[in-house]
Short mmCIF file of C-alpha atoms and ligand atoms in Angstrom, two decimals:
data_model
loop_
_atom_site.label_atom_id
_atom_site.label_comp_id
_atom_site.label_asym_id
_atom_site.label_seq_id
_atom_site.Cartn_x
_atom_site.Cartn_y
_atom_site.Cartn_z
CA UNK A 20 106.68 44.94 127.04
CA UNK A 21 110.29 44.26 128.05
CA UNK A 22 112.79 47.56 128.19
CA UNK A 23 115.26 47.87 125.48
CA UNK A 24 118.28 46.38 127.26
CA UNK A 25 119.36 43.12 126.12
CA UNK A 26 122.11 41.00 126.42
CA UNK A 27 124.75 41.96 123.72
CA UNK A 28 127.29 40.48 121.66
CA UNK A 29 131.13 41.36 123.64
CA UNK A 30 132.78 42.24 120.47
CA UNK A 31 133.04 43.31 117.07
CA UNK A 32 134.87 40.06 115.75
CA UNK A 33 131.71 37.85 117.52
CA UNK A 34 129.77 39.75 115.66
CA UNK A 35 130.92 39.54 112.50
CA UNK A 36 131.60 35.64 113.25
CA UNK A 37 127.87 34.95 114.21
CA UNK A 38 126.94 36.73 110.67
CA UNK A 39 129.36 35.09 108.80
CA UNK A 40 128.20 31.64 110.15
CA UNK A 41 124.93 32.42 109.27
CA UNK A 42 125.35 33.38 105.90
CA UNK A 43 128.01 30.65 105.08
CA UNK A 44 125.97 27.25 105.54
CA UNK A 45 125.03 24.90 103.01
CA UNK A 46 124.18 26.74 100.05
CA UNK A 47 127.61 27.68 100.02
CA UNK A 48 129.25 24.76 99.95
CA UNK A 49 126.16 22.79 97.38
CA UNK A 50 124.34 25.27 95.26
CA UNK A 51 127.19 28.24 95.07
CA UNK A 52 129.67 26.29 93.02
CA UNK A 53 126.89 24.39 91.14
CA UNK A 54 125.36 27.40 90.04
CA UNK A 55 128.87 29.22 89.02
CA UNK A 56 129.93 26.23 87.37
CA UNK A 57 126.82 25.91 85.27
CA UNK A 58 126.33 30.36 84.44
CA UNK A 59 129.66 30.95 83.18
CA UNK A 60 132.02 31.05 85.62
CA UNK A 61 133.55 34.56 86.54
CA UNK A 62 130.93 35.98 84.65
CA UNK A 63 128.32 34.29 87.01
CA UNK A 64 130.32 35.81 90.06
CA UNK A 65 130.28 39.31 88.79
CA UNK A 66 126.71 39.57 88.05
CA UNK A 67 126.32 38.11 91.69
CA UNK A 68 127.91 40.96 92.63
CA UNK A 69 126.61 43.62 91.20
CA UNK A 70 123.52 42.20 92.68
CA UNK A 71 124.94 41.73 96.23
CA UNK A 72 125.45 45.36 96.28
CA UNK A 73 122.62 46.80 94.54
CA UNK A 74 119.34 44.78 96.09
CA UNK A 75 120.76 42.00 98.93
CA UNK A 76 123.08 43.57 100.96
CA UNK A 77 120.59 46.75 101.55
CA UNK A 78 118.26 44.40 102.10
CA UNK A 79 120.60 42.87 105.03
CA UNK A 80 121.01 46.45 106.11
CA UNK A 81 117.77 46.92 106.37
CA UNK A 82 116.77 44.16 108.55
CA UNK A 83 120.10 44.32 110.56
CA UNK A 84 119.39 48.46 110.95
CA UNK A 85 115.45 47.86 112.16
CA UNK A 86 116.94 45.13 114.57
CA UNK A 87 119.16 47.01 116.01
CA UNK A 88 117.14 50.37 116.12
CA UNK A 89 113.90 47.70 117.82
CA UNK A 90 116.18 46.09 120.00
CA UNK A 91 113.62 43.14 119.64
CA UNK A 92 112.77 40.22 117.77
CA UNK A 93 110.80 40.33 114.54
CA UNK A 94 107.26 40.15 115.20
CA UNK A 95 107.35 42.92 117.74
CA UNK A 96 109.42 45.11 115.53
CA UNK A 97 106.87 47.25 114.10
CA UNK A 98 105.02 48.13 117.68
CA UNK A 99 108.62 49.02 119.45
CA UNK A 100 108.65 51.51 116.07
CA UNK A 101 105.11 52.37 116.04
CA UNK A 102 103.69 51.45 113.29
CA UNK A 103 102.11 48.12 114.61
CA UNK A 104 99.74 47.51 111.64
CA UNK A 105 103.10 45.99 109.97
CA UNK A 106 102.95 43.22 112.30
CA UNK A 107 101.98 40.71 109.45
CA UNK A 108 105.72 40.80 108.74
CA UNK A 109 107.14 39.58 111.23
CA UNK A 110 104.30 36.75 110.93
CA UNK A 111 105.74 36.23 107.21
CA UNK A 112 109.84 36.25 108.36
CA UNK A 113 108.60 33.63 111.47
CA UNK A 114 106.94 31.08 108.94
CA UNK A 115 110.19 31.33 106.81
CA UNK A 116 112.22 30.82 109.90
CA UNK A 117 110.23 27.58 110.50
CA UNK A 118 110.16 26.15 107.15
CA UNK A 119 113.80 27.02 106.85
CA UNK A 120 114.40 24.53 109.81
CA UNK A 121 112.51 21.80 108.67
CA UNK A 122 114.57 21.04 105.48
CA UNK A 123 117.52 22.49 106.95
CA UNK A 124 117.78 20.64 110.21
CA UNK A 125 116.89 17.39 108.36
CA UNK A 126 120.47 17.83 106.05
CA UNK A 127 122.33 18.93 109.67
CA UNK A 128 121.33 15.25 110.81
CA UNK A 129 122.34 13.78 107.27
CA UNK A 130 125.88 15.64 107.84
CA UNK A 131 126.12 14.05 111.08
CA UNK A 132 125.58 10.28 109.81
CA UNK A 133 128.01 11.44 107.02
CA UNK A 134 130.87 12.63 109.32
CA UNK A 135 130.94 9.25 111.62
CA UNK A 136 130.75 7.35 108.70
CA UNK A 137 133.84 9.32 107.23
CA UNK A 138 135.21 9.18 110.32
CA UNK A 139 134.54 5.19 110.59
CA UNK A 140 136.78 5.05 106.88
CA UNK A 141 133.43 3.75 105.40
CA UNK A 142 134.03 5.86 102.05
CA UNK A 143 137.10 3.77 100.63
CA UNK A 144 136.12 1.92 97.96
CA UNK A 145 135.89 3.88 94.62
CA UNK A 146 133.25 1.24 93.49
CA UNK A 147 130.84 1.64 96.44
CA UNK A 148 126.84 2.23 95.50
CA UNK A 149 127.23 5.76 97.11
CA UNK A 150 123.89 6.74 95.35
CA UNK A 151 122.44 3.00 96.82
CA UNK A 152 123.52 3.98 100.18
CA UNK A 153 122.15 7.59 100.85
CA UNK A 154 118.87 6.95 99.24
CA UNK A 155 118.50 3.77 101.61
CA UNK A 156 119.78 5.71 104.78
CA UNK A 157 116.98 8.76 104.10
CA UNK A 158 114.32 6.25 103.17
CA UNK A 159 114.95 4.61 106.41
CA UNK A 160 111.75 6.07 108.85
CA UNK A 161 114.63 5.82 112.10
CA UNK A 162 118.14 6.84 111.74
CA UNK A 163 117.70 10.29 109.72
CA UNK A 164 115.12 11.07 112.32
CA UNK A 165 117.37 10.27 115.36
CA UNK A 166 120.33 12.54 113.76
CA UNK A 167 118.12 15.39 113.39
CA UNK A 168 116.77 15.25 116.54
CA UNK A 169 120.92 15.58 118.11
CA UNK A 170 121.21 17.92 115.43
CA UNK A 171 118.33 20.23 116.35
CA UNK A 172 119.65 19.43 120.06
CA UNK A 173 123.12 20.54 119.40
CA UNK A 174 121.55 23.94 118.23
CA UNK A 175 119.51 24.03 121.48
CA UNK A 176 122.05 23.45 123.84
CA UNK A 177 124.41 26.38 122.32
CA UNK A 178 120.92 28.58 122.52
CA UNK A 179 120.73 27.80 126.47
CA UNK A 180 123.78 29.47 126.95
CA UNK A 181 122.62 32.42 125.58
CA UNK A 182 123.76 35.35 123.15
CA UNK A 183 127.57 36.17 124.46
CA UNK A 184 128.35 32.37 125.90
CA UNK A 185 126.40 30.77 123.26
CA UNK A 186 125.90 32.21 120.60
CA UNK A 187 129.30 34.43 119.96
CA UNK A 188 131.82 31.86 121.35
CA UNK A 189 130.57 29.07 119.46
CA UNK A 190 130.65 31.29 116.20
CA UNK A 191 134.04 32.55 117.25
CA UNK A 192 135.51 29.15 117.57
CA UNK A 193 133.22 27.44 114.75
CA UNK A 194 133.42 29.98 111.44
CA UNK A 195 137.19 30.46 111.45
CA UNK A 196 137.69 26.08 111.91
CA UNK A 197 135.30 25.74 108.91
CA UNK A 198 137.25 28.21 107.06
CA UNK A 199 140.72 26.29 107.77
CA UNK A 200 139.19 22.76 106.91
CA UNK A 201 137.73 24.54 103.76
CA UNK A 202 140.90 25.51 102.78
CA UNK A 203 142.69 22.37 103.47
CA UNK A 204 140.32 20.59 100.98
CA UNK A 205 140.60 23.30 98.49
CA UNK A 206 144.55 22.94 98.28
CA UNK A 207 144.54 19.06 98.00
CA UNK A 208 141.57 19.58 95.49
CA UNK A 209 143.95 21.94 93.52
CA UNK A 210 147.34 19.71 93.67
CA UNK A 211 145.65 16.89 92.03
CA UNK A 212 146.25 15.96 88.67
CA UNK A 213 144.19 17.09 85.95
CA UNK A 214 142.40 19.80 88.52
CA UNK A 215 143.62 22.57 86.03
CA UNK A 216 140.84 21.53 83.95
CA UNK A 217 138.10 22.20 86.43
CA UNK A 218 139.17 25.24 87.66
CA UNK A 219 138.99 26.44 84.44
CA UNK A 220 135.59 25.47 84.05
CA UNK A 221 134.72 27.54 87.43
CA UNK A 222 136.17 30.57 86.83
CA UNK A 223 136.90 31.33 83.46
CA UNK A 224 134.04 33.75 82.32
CA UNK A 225 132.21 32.92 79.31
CA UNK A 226 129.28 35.36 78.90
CA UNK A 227 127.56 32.54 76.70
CA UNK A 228 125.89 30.71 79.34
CA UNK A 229 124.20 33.87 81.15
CA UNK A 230 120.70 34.39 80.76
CA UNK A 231 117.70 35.37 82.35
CA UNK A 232 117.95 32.29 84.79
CA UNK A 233 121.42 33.45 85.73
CA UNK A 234 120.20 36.64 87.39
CA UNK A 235 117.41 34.90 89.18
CA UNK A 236 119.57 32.34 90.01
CA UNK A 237 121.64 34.93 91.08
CA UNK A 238 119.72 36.92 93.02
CA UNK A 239 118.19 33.98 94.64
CA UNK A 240 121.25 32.73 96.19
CA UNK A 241 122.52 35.90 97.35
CA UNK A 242 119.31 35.95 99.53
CA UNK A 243 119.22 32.57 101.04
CA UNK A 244 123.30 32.72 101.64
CA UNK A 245 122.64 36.16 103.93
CA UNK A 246 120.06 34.43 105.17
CA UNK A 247 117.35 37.33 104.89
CA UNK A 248 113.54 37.84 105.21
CA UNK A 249 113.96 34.91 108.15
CA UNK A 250 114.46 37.09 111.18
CA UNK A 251 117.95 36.75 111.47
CA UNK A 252 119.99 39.56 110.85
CA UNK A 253 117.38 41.40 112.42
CA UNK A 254 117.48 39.36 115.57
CA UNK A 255 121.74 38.96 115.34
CA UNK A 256 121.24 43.36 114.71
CA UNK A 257 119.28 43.68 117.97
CA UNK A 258 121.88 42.51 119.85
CA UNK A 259 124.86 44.78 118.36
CA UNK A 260 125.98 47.37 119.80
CA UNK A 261 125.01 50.85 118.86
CA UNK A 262 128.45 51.33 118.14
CA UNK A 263 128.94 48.72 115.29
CA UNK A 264 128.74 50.48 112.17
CA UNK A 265 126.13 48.33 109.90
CA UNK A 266 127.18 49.13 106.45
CA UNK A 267 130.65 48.27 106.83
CA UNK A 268 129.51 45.00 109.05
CA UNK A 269 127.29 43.84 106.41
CA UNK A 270 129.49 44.21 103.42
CA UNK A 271 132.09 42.23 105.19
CA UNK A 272 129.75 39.37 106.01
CA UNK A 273 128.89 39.73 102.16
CA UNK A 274 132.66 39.49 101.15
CA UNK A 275 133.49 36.30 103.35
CA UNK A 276 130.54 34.80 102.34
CA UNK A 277 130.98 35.13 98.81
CA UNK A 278 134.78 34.05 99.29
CA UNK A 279 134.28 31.01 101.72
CA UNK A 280 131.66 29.86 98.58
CA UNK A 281 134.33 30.63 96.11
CA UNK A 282 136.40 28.74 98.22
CA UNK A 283 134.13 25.89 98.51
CA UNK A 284 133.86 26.00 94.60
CA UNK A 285 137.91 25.33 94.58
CA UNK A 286 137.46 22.58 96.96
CA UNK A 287 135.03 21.05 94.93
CA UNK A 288 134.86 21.82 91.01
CA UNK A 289 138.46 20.44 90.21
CA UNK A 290 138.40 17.54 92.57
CA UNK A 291 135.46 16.37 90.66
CA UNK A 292 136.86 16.82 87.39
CA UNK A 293 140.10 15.30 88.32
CA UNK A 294 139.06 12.28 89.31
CA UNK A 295 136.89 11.96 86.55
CA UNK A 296 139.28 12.05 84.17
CA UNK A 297 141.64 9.79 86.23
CA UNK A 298 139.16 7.35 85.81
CA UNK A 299 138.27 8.03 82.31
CA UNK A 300 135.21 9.54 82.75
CA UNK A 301 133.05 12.68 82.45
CA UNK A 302 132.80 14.99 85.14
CA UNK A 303 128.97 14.95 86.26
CA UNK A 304 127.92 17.96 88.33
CA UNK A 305 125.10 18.36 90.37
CA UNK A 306 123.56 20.29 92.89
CA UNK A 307 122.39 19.46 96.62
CA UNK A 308 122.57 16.28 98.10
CA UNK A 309 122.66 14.81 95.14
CA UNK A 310 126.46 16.37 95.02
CA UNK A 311 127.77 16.44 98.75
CA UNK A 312 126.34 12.77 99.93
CA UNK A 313 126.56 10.89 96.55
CA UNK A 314 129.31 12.41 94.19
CA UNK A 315 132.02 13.41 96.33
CA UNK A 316 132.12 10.12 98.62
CA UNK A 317 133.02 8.37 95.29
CA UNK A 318 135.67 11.19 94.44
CA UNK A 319 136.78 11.40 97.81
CA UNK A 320 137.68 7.41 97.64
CA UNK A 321 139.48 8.28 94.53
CA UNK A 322 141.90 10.42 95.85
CA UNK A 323 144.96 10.18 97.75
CA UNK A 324 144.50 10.91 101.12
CA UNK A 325 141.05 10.89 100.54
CA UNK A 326 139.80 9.49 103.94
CA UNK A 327 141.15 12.46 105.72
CA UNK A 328 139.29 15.01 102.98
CA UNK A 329 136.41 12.90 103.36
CA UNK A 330 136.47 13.78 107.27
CA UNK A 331 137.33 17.54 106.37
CA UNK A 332 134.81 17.77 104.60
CA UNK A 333 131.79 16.80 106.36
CA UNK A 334 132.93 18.15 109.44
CA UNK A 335 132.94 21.27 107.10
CA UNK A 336 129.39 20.77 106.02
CA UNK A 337 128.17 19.88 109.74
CA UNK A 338 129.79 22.94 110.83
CA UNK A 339 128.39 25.23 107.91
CA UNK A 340 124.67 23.83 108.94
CA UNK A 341 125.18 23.98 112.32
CA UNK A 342 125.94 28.01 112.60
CA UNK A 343 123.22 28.79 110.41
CA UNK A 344 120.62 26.86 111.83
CA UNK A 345 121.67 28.49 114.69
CA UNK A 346 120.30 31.79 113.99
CA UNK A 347 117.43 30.36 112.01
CA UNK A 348 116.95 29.09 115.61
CA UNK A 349 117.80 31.63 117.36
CA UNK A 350 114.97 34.15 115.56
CA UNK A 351 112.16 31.63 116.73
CA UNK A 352 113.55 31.53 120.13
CA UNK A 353 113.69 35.25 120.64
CA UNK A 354 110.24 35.37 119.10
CA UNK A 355 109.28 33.28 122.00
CA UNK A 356 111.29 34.76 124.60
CA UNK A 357 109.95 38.84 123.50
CA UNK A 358 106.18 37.46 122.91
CA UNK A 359 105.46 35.55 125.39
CA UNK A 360 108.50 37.02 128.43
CA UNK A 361 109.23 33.45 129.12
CA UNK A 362 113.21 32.92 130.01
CA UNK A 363 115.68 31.62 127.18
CA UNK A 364 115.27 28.30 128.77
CA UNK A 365 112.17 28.03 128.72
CA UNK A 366 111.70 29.31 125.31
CA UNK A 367 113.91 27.18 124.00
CA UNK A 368 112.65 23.86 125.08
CA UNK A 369 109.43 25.55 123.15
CA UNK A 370 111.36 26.15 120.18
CA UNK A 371 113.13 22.71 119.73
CA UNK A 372 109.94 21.26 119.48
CA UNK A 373 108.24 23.67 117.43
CA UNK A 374 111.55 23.26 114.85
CA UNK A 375 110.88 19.54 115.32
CA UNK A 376 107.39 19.22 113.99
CA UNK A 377 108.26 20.40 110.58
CA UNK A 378 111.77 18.69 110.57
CA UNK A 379 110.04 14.76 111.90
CA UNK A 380 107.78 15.56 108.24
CA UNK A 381 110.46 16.44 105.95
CA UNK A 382 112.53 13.43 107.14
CA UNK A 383 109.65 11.38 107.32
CA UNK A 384 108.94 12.63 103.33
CA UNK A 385 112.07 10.92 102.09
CA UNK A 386 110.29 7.45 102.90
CA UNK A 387 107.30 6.32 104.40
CA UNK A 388 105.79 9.99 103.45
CA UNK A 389 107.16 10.29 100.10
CA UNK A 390 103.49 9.62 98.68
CA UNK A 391 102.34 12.68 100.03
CA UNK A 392 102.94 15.33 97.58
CA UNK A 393 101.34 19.43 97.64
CA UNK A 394 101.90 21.24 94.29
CA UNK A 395 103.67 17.97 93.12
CA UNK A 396 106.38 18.30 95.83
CA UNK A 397 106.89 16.41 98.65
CA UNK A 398 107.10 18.24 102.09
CA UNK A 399 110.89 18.29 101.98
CA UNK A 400 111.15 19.84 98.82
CA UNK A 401 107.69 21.95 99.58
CA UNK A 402 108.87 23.84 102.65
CA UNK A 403 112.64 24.80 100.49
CA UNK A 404 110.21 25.91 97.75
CA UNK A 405 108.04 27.69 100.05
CA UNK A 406 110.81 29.43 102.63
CA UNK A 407 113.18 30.40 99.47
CA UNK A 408 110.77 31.61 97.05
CA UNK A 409 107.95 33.20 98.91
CA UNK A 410 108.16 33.86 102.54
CA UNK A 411 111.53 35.00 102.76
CA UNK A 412 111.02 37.09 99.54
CA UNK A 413 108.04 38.72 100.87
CA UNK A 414 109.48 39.45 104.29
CA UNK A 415 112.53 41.00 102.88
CA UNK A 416 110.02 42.74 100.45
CA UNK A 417 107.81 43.87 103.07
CA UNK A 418 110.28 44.91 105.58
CA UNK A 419 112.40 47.45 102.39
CA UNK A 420 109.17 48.74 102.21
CA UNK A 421 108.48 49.48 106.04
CA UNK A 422 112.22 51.07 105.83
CA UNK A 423 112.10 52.87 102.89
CA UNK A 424 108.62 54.64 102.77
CA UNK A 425 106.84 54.02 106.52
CA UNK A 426 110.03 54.54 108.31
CA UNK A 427 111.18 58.22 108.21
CA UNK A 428 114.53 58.83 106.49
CA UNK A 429 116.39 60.88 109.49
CA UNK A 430 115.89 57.38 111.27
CA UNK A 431 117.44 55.37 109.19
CA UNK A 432 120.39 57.61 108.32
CA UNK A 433 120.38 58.15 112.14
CA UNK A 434 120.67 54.61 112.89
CA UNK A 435 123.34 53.86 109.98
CA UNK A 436 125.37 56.66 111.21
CA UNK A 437 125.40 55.57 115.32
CA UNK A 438 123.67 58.97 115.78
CA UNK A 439 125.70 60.87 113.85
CA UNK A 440 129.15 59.25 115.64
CA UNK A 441 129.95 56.99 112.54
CA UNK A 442 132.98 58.47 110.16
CA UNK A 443 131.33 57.03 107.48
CA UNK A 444 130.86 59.75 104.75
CA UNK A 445 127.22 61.16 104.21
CA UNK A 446 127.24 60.74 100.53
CA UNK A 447 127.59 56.43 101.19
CA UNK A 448 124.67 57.23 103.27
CA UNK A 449 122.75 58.78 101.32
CA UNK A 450 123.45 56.03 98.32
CA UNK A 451 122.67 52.77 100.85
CA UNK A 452 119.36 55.07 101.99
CA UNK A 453 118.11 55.49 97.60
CA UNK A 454 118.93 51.85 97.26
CA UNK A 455 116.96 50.48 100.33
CA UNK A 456 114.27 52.74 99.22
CA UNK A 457 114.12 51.95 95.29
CA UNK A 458 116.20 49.73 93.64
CA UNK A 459 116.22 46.78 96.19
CA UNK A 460 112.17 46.62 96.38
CA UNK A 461 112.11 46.92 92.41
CA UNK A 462 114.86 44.31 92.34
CA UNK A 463 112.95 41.64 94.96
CA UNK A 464 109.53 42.48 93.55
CA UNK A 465 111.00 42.04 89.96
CA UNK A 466 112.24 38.12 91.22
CA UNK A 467 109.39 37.19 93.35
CA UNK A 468 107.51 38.02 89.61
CA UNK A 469 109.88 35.93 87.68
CA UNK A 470 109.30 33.28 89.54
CA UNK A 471 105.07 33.38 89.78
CA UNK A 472 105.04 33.98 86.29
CA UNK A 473 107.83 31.45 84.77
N1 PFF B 525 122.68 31.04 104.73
C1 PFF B 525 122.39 29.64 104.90
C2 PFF B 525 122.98 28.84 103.74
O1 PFF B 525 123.57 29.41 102.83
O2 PFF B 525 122.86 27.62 103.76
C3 PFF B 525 120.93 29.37 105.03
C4 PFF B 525 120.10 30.27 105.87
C5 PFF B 525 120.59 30.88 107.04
C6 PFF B 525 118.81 30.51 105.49
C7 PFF B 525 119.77 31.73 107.78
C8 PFF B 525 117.99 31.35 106.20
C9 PFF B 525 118.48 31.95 107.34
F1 PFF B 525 117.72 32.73 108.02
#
């Protein structure tokens, strides 16, 4: 087995960048403001988090504190901690990691095709067949196929150039730009007329609309924004520095996170609503594709100035994708790299086409496949079910559990304190340590239930 040296990310800023970009992808900008929009507003937002802080953010500190403490990738984990009859988790956070990259590799080519076409001016006409168009282009066996494949490419070429060259400067340069252009689009989105209306409809609480949906709903997005039970802030955590102090780095990444998707919300929400009352009709909201590659184009050629937000935007979304499938990425690759001691280049030329595999079915279930369906889905829509609801669940599950009651407790505080050279107080400790060890398991056994059963 290799030593524990590895190459590490330069500074605290890349670090928080690569998290950030992993959490913020395209949930953010398609299911976040869906789902807030549809639960009640600010009353959606609170309950998400009071959950961010009681079960997913220990659960990122969890797999960001065994990462770092492993200094290796998943599926070696519980040997370099000896307790190698755990290994089966690592298996479970790989197959998520894989599935994840199917689906999610298939949209990064979509956002490609969508950016040159914005970029071409081909979203101008307010009377276009938007819905026509993208169900034709993803039908088609070719084109979506060819812009995944640059897409997945794109991912492996920053992966060549390793952790600090790769990984950090591209998240350095990449999470603050999608920021900015997510901003831009939020103010024009705001100045419009009648965009009063729609903001109103995201954020103004009314407790009405939450159920028992709304928590799982909840609770499910807060896990596949931080992107856990994948590998990823465990891998991302291996390569910190034992100085970094975890608790306070993952609450950040929770806070932009959950601010870049309120922000995308505000970019979104009243733009829609505007424009639908512009045009005398009423706002339809949806989630998914559905909403970035067939609603806004026709919104977006409603607007003033709306060729350049058209650009901003998917050059938004193609960013978002890109930095998160980037550390989905990145966990296979270092699974490849710390099994099998090949070098990054190597290993990554494995792991593009291992990533490709499941990403040639997906796109391939849109059209010619669409006939094949498991459990009434189609692969597409199988391997989102499959990553989301059970292997990431179980991971995370599985991996609280190996923290809270295999792992002994001086380790972890040890490790969430830097060996004792952290300032944070003991008591915080202490409270992150009873959460890890109770509340989070109860809370991602309790949804993994909810969903089996209902
Ligand atoms: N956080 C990403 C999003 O919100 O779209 C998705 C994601 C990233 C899923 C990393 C899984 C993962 F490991």
């Amino acid at each position: 087995m290799k030593p524990f040296s590895r190459e590490l990310f330069g500074s605290r800023f890349g670090v928080l960048m690569a998290l950030a970009g992993s959490a913020i992808g395209l949930g953010n900008l398609w299911r976040f403001p869906y789902l807030t929009a549809q639960n009640g507003g600010a009353a959606f937002i609170l309950i998400y988090i009071v959950l961010l802080l009681l079960v997913s953010i220990p659960t990122m500190i969890t797999e960001y504190l065994i990462g770092r403490r492993s200094r290796t990738s998943i599926i070696l984990t519980p040997n370099r901690l000896g307790h190698p009859k755990m290994k089966f988790i690592g298996i479970f956070a790989i197959i998520s990691a894989i599935c994840v990259m199917g689906f999610y590799n298939v949209v990064g080519g979509w956002t490609i095709k969508y950016l040159t076409s914005s970029i071409m001016l081909q979203f101008g006409s307010d009377t276009a067949d938007y819905a026509g168009q993208f169900s034709e282009y993803i039908s088609s066996p070719y084109m979506p196929l060819i812009h995944t494949f640059i897409f997945t490419g794109l991912i492996a070429f920053i992966s060549f150039k390793g952790v600090k060259k790769g990984i950090e400067k591209a998240s350095k340069i990449i999470t603050p730009t999608l920021f900015i252009a997510t901003v831009l689009i939020a103010i024009r989105a705001i100045t419009l007329p009648g965009a009063y209306e729609g903001l109103k409809y995201l954020l103004v609480p009314d407790f009405s609309k939450v159920s028992i949906d709304t928590i799982q709903n909840a609770l499910g997005q807060g896990f596949f924004t931080l992107g856990l039970g994948a590998g990823t802030i465990l891998i991302y955590g291996s390569y910190t520095k034992s100085d970094e102090n975890i608790t306070n780095s993952s609450i950040s990444t929770a806070a932009l996170d959950l601010f870049f998707a309120i922000v995308a919300g505000i970019a979104i929400i009243p733009a829609i609503f505007a424009i639908s009352y512009a045009n005398g009709s009423t706002p339809t909201l949806d989630a998914g594709p559905q909403l970035v590659f067939v609603t806004l184009p026709s919104v977006f050629a409603s607007m003033p100035f709306g060729d350049i937000v058209a650009i901003l935007f998917f050059f938004s979304l193609a960013l978002a994708a890109l930095t998160s499938a980037m550390s989905i990425f990145e966990s296979i690759t270092a699974f490849i790299i710390d099994v099998t001691e090949k070098s990054r280049d190597k290993a990554v030329y494995i792991g593009y086409l291992i990533c490709l595999i499941p990403a040639t079915f997906c796109s391939l279930s849109q059209g010619v496949l669409s006939d094949v369906r498991i459990l009434g889905l189609n692969i597409f829509d199988l391997l989102d079910m499959l990553s989301a609801n059970v292997f990431m669940t179980l991971a995370s599950l599985f991996l609280l559990i190996f923290a809270g009651w295999i792992l002994k407790k001086e380790d972890i505080i040890d490790e969430l304190s830097n060996h004792g050279k952290a300032t944070t107080p003991m008591w915080i400790l202490n409270t992150v340590y009873i959460l890890i060890k109770y509340v989070a398991p109860l809370g991602v056994a309790a949804i993994f239930t909810y969903w089996l059963l209902f």
